[in-house]
PDB file of C-alpha atoms in Angstrom:
ATOM      1  CA  MET A   1      23.030 -39.060 -11.910  1.00 63.00           C
ATOM      2  CA  MET A   2      20.722 -41.840 -12.896  1.00 77.00           C
ATOM      3  CA  VAL A   3      17.011 -42.306 -13.414  1.00 82.00           C
ATOM      4  CA  ASP A   4      15.352 -44.013 -10.453  1.00 85.00           C
ATOM      5  CA  GLU A   5      12.382 -46.369 -10.769  1.00 89.00           C
ATOM      6  CA  GLN A   6       9.704 -43.825  -9.826  1.00 90.00           C
ATOM      7  CA  THR A   7      11.068 -41.217 -12.227  1.00 89.00           C
ATOM      8  CA  PHE A   8      11.270 -43.771 -15.020  1.00 91.00           C
ATOM      9  CA  VAL A   9       7.670 -44.893 -14.536  1.00 92.00           C
ATOM     10  CA  ARG A  10       6.358 -41.332 -14.217  1.00 92.00           C
ATOM     11  CA  GLU A  11       8.206 -40.045 -17.288  1.00 92.00           C
ATOM     12  CA  ALA A  12       7.461 -43.119 -19.419  1.00 93.00           C
ATOM     13  CA  GLN A  13       3.740 -42.867 -18.605  1.00 94.00           C
ATOM     14  CA  ALA A  14       3.758 -39.156 -19.449  1.00 94.00           C
ATOM     15  CA  MET A  15       5.356 -39.951 -22.827  1.00 93.00           C
ATOM     16  CA  GLU A  16       3.215 -42.962 -23.685  1.00 93.00           C
ATOM     17  CA  ARG A  17       1.075 -41.275 -26.346  1.00 93.00           C
ATOM     18  CA  THR A  18       4.111 -39.620 -27.878  1.00 92.00           C
ATOM     19  CA  LEU A  19       5.947 -42.932 -28.103  1.00 94.00           C
ATOM     20  CA  TYR A  20       3.001 -44.582 -29.840  1.00 93.00           C
ATOM     21  CA  ARG A  21       2.636 -41.698 -32.307  1.00 91.00           C
ATOM     22  CA  ILE A  22       6.327 -41.861 -33.155  1.00 91.00           C
ATOM     23  CA  SER A  23       6.148 -45.608 -33.667  1.00 92.00           C
ATOM     24  CA  ARG A  24       3.044 -45.139 -35.827  1.00 90.00           C
ATOM     25  CA  SER A  25       5.030 -42.851 -38.123  1.00 86.00           C
ATOM     26  CA  TYR A  26       7.329 -45.801 -38.839  1.00 86.00           C
ATOM     27  CA  LEU A  27       5.102 -48.833 -38.686  1.00 86.00           C
ATOM     28  CA  PRO A  28       1.815 -49.373 -40.540  1.00 81.00           C
ATOM     29  CA  ARG A  29       0.091 -51.650 -38.013  1.00 83.00           C
ATOM     30  CA  TRP A  30      -0.917 -50.767 -34.467  1.00 87.00           C
ATOM     31  CA  GLU A  31       0.138 -54.212 -33.267  1.00 88.00           C
ATOM     32  CA  ASP A  32       3.678 -53.597 -34.499  1.00 89.00           C
ATOM     33  CA  CYS A  33       3.672 -50.166 -32.848  1.00 91.00           C
ATOM     34  CA  ALA A  34       2.672 -51.699 -29.531  1.00 92.00           C
ATOM     35  CA  ASP A  35       5.396 -54.340 -29.845  1.00 92.00           C
ATOM     36  CA  ALA A  36       8.038 -51.728 -30.684  1.00 93.00           C
ATOM     37  CA  VAL A  37       7.067 -49.471 -27.772  1.00 95.00           C
ATOM     38  CA  GLN A  38       6.982 -52.380 -25.324  1.00 94.00           C
ATOM     39  CA  GLU A  39      10.366 -53.658 -26.494  1.00 94.00           C
ATOM     40  CA  ALA A  40      11.806 -50.158 -26.224  1.00 95.00           C
ATOM     41  CA  LEU A  41      10.439 -49.688 -22.712  1.00 95.00           C
ATOM     42  CA  GLY A  42      11.904 -53.026 -21.678  1.00 94.00           C
ATOM     43  CA  LYS A  43      15.315 -52.088 -23.041  1.00 94.00           C
ATOM     44  CA  ALA A  44      15.134 -48.630 -21.471  1.00 94.00           C
ATOM     45  CA  TRP A  45      14.136 -50.120 -18.114  1.00 92.00           C
ATOM     46  CA  ALA A  46      17.165 -52.406 -18.194  1.00 92.00           C
ATOM     47  CA  LYS A  47      19.472 -49.444 -18.952  1.00 91.00           C
ATOM     48  CA  ARG A  48      17.694 -46.801 -16.833  1.00 89.00           C
ATOM     49  CA  ARG A  49      20.645 -46.385 -14.486  1.00 87.00           C
ATOM     50  CA  GLN A  50      22.764 -45.205 -17.407  1.00 87.00           C
ATOM     51  CA  ALA A  51      20.270 -42.522 -18.517  1.00 86.00           C
ATOM     52  CA  ASP A  52      20.789 -38.840 -17.826  1.00 86.00           C
ATOM     53  CA  PRO A  53      17.585 -37.495 -16.191  1.00 85.00           C
ATOM     54  CA  GLY A  54      17.954 -34.209 -18.064  1.00 87.00           C
ATOM     55  CA  TYR A  55      17.727 -35.990 -21.407  1.00 90.00           C
ATOM     56  CA  PHE A  56      15.352 -38.801 -20.496  1.00 91.00           C
ATOM     57  CA  ARG A  57      12.709 -37.879 -23.102  1.00 91.00           C
ATOM     58  CA  ALA A  58      15.229 -37.685 -25.927  1.00 92.00           C
ATOM     59  CA  TRP A  59      16.926 -40.894 -24.756  1.00 93.00           C
ATOM     60  CA  LEU A  60      13.679 -42.866 -24.590  1.00 94.00           C
ATOM     61  CA  THR A  61      12.509 -41.499 -27.941  1.00 94.00           C
ATOM     62  CA  ARG A  62      15.769 -42.616 -29.562  1.00 94.00           C
ATOM     63  CA  ILE A  63      15.294 -46.126 -28.161  1.00 94.00           C
ATOM     64  CA  VAL A  64      11.755 -46.269 -29.591  1.00 94.00           C
ATOM     65  CA  ILE A  65      13.011 -45.111 -32.994  1.00 93.00           C
ATOM     66  CA  ASN A  66      15.713 -47.770 -32.984  1.00 93.00           C
ATOM     67  CA  GLU A  67      13.186 -50.431 -32.018  1.00 93.00           C
ATOM     68  CA  CYS A  68      10.866 -49.303 -34.822  1.00 90.00           C
ATOM     69  CA  HIS A  69      13.740 -49.760 -37.250  1.00 88.00           C
ATOM     70  CA  ASN A  70      14.310 -53.253 -35.875  1.00 87.00           C
ATOM     71  CA  CYS A  71      10.628 -54.128 -36.156  1.00 85.00           C
ATOM     72  CA  TYR A  72      10.420 -52.703 -39.672  1.00 78.00           C
ATOM     73  CA  ARG A  73      13.393 -54.779 -40.781  1.00 78.00           C
ATOM     74  CA  ARG A  74      11.753 -57.916 -39.366  1.00 74.00           C
ATOM     75  CA  GLN A  75       8.404 -57.128 -40.979  1.00 67.00           C
ATOM     76  CA  LYS A  76       9.401 -55.681 -44.346  1.00 59.00           C
ATOM     77  CA  ARG A  77       8.741 -58.917 -46.245  1.00 51.00           C
ATOM     78  CA  ILE A  78       5.173 -59.118 -44.965  1.00 51.00           C
ATOM     79  CA  VAL A  79       2.522 -57.258 -46.946  1.00 46.00           C
ATOM     80  CA  TYR A  80      -0.641 -56.051 -45.161  1.00 45.00           C
ATOM     81  CA  ALA A  81      -3.707 -54.924 -47.013  1.00 42.00           C
ATOM     82  CA  GLU A  82      -5.545 -52.253 -45.057  1.00 47.00           C
ATOM     83  CA  GLN A  83      -8.476 -50.705 -46.802  1.00 40.00           C
ATOM     84  CA  VAL A  84     -10.464 -47.690 -45.676  1.00 43.00           C
ATOM     85  CA  GLU A  85     -13.691 -46.582 -47.300  1.00 47.00           C
ATOM     86  CA  ALA A  86     -13.260 -43.041 -48.573  1.00 46.00           C
ATOM     87  CA  GLY A  87     -15.978 -40.441 -48.466  1.00 48.00           C
ATOM     88  CA  GLN A  88     -17.498 -41.425 -45.123  1.00 49.00           C
ATOM     89  CA  ASN A  89     -15.936 -38.692 -42.990  1.00 49.00           C
ATOM     90  CA  PRO A  90     -14.201 -35.656 -44.568  1.00 55.00           C
ATOM     91  CA  ALA A  91     -12.045 -34.974 -41.494  1.00 53.00           C
ATOM     92  CA  PHE A  92     -10.970 -38.615 -41.448  1.00 54.00           C
ATOM     93  CA  ASP A  93     -10.231 -38.481 -45.173  1.00 59.00           C
ATOM     94  CA  ASP A  94      -8.109 -35.345 -44.638  1.00 61.00           C
ATOM     95  CA  ALA A  95      -6.186 -37.106 -41.865  1.00 61.00           C
ATOM     96  CA  ILE A  96      -5.614 -40.081 -44.159  1.00 65.00           C
ATOM     97  CA  ALA A  97      -4.419 -37.766 -46.940  1.00 66.00           C
ATOM     98  CA  LEU A  98      -2.017 -36.058 -44.538  1.00 69.00           C
ATOM     99  CA  ARG A  99      -0.724 -39.403 -43.248  1.00 72.00           C
ATOM    100  CA  GLN A 100      -0.238 -40.618 -46.833  1.00 74.00           C
ATOM    101  CA  SER A 101       1.557 -37.394 -47.748  1.00 74.00           C
ATOM    102  CA  LEU A 102       3.801 -37.736 -44.711  1.00 79.00           C
ATOM    103  CA  SER A 103       4.557 -41.332 -45.649  1.00 78.00           C
ATOM    104  CA  THR A 104       5.831 -40.181 -49.059  1.00 82.00           C
ATOM    105  CA  LEU A 105       8.519 -38.090 -47.402  1.00 86.00           C
ATOM    106  CA  PRO A 106      11.859 -39.790 -46.916  1.00 88.00           C
ATOM    107  CA  GLU A 107      12.497 -40.780 -43.313  1.00 87.00           C
ATOM    108  CA  LYS A 108      15.272 -38.213 -42.929  1.00 91.00           C
ATOM    109  CA  LEU A 109      12.699 -35.453 -43.608  1.00 91.00           C
ATOM    110  CA  ARG A 110       9.620 -37.049 -42.023  1.00 88.00           C
ATOM    111  CA  LEU A 111      11.106 -37.766 -38.612  1.00 89.00           C
ATOM    112  CA  PRO A 112      12.337 -34.239 -37.739  1.00 91.00           C
ATOM    113  CA  LEU A 113       8.943 -32.893 -38.863  1.00 88.00           C
ATOM    114  CA  LEU A 114       7.024 -35.305 -36.638  1.00 87.00           C
ATOM    115  CA  LEU A 115       9.287 -34.852 -33.631  1.00 89.00           C
ATOM    116  CA  HIS A 116       9.269 -31.064 -33.781  1.00 88.00           C
ATOM    117  CA  TYR A 117       5.744 -30.174 -34.878  1.00 84.00           C
ATOM    118  CA  LEU A 118       3.640 -33.088 -33.703  1.00 81.00           C
ATOM    119  CA  GLU A 119       5.517 -34.152 -30.594  1.00 83.00           C
ATOM    120  CA  GLY A 120       6.697 -30.716 -29.499  1.00 84.00           C
ATOM    121  CA  PHE A 121      10.397 -31.430 -29.136  1.00 89.00           C
ATOM    122  CA  SER A 122      12.621 -28.367 -29.391  1.00 91.00           C
ATOM    123  CA  LEU A 123      15.105 -28.111 -32.249  1.00 93.00           C
ATOM    124  CA  LYS A 124      17.904 -28.878 -29.811  1.00 93.00           C
ATOM    125  CA  GLU A 125      16.094 -31.997 -28.568  1.00 91.00           C
ATOM    126  CA  VAL A 126      15.391 -33.161 -32.122  1.00 92.00           C
ATOM    127  CA  ALA A 127      19.066 -32.701 -32.963  1.00 94.00           C
ATOM    128  CA  ARG A 128      20.051 -34.759 -29.918  1.00 92.00           C
ATOM    129  CA  ILE A 129      17.508 -37.522 -30.657  1.00 91.00           C
ATOM    130  CA  LEU A 130      18.546 -37.831 -34.285  1.00 91.00           C
ATOM    131  CA  ARG A 131      22.229 -37.263 -33.528  1.00 93.00           C
ATOM    132  CA  LEU A 132      22.460 -34.423 -36.046  1.00 94.00           C
ATOM    133  CA  PRO A 133      23.760 -30.856 -35.945  1.00 96.00           C
ATOM    134  CA  ILE A 134      20.995 -28.337 -35.262  1.00 95.00           C
ATOM    135  CA  GLY A 135      21.605 -26.685 -38.646  1.00 96.00           C
ATOM    136  CA  THR A 136      20.897 -30.005 -40.368  1.00 96.00           C
ATOM    137  CA  VAL A 137      17.651 -30.360 -38.417  1.00 95.00           C
ATOM    138  CA  LYS A 138      16.566 -26.859 -39.479  1.00 96.00           C
ATOM    139  CA  SER A 139      17.431 -27.609 -43.092  1.00 96.00           C
ATOM    140  CA  ARG A 140      15.517 -30.888 -43.054  1.00 94.00           C
ATOM    141  CA  LEU A 141      12.490 -29.223 -41.490  1.00 94.00           C
ATOM    142  CA  HIS A 142      12.525 -26.638 -44.265  1.00 94.00           C
ATOM    143  CA  GLN A 143      12.868 -29.330 -46.937  1.00 94.00           C
ATOM    144  CA  ALA A 144      10.099 -31.419 -45.331  1.00 91.00           C
ATOM    145  CA  ARG A 145       7.656 -28.488 -45.171  1.00 90.00           C
ATOM    146  CA  LYS A 146       8.388 -27.637 -48.783  1.00 91.00           C
ATOM    147  CA  ALA A 147       7.971 -31.237 -49.973  1.00 89.00           C
ATOM    148  CA  LEU A 148       4.807 -31.731 -47.930  1.00 84.00           C
ATOM    149  CA  LYS A 149       3.305 -28.542 -49.335  1.00 85.00           C
ATOM    150  CA  LEU A 150       4.026 -29.678 -52.892  1.00 86.00           C
ATOM    151  CA  GLU A 151       2.575 -33.129 -52.208  1.00 81.00           C
ATOM    152  CA  LEU A 152      -0.611 -31.740 -50.692  1.00 77.00           C
ATOM    153  CA  GLU A 153      -1.027 -29.223 -53.525  1.00 80.00           C
ATOM    154  CA  GLN A 154      -0.648 -32.025 -56.053  1.00 79.00           C
ATOM    155  CA  GLU A 155      -3.241 -34.149 -54.251  1.00 72.00           C
ATOM    156  CA  ASP A 156      -5.597 -31.185 -54.154  1.00 71.00           C
ATOM    157  CA  LYS A 157      -5.189 -30.644 -57.906  1.00 73.00           C
ATOM    158  CA  ASN A 158      -5.803 -34.332 -58.574  1.00 71.00           C
ATOM    159  CA  ALA A 159      -8.926 -34.309 -56.378  1.00 66.00           C
ATOM    160  CA  ARG A 160     -10.355 -31.294 -58.223  1.00 68.00           C
ATOM    161  CA  SER A 161      -9.840 -32.873 -61.633  1.00 65.00           C
ATOM    162  CA  PHE A 162     -12.248 -35.723 -60.764  1.00 57.00           C
TER     163      PHE A 162
END
């Protein structure tokens, strides 16, 4: 079977927010995220007849991840200074702290965590997307949760000492 045009458009539109969130976990600038998602959609569209409809979400997610890697490699010599005023909005500050904590995790731990908990992919789907055994995905999720907990506890201790 193959993915027809209507199915591709419907599924890609349904996944749009997910694709942007995944790209945001890799790339610091929204403009780069948009470029990566658009490039990925273009590549997926060209290869849509080769896609298995049962694994369309995992297939498209993998293409976005690969495109984020490509974009990151192209952009890694460019330094962007993005500053956010702290203290304006506690919920926003917490979200920034979480994003910063997530960014400290190595990619091999961060990506399974984002795919499973934030994007709602099953363990089996995460394993397929990342091309890993399911046991490895479970192990990395455990390691990521543990590392994230330690990072957030350390940030909390540092915040209290000021």
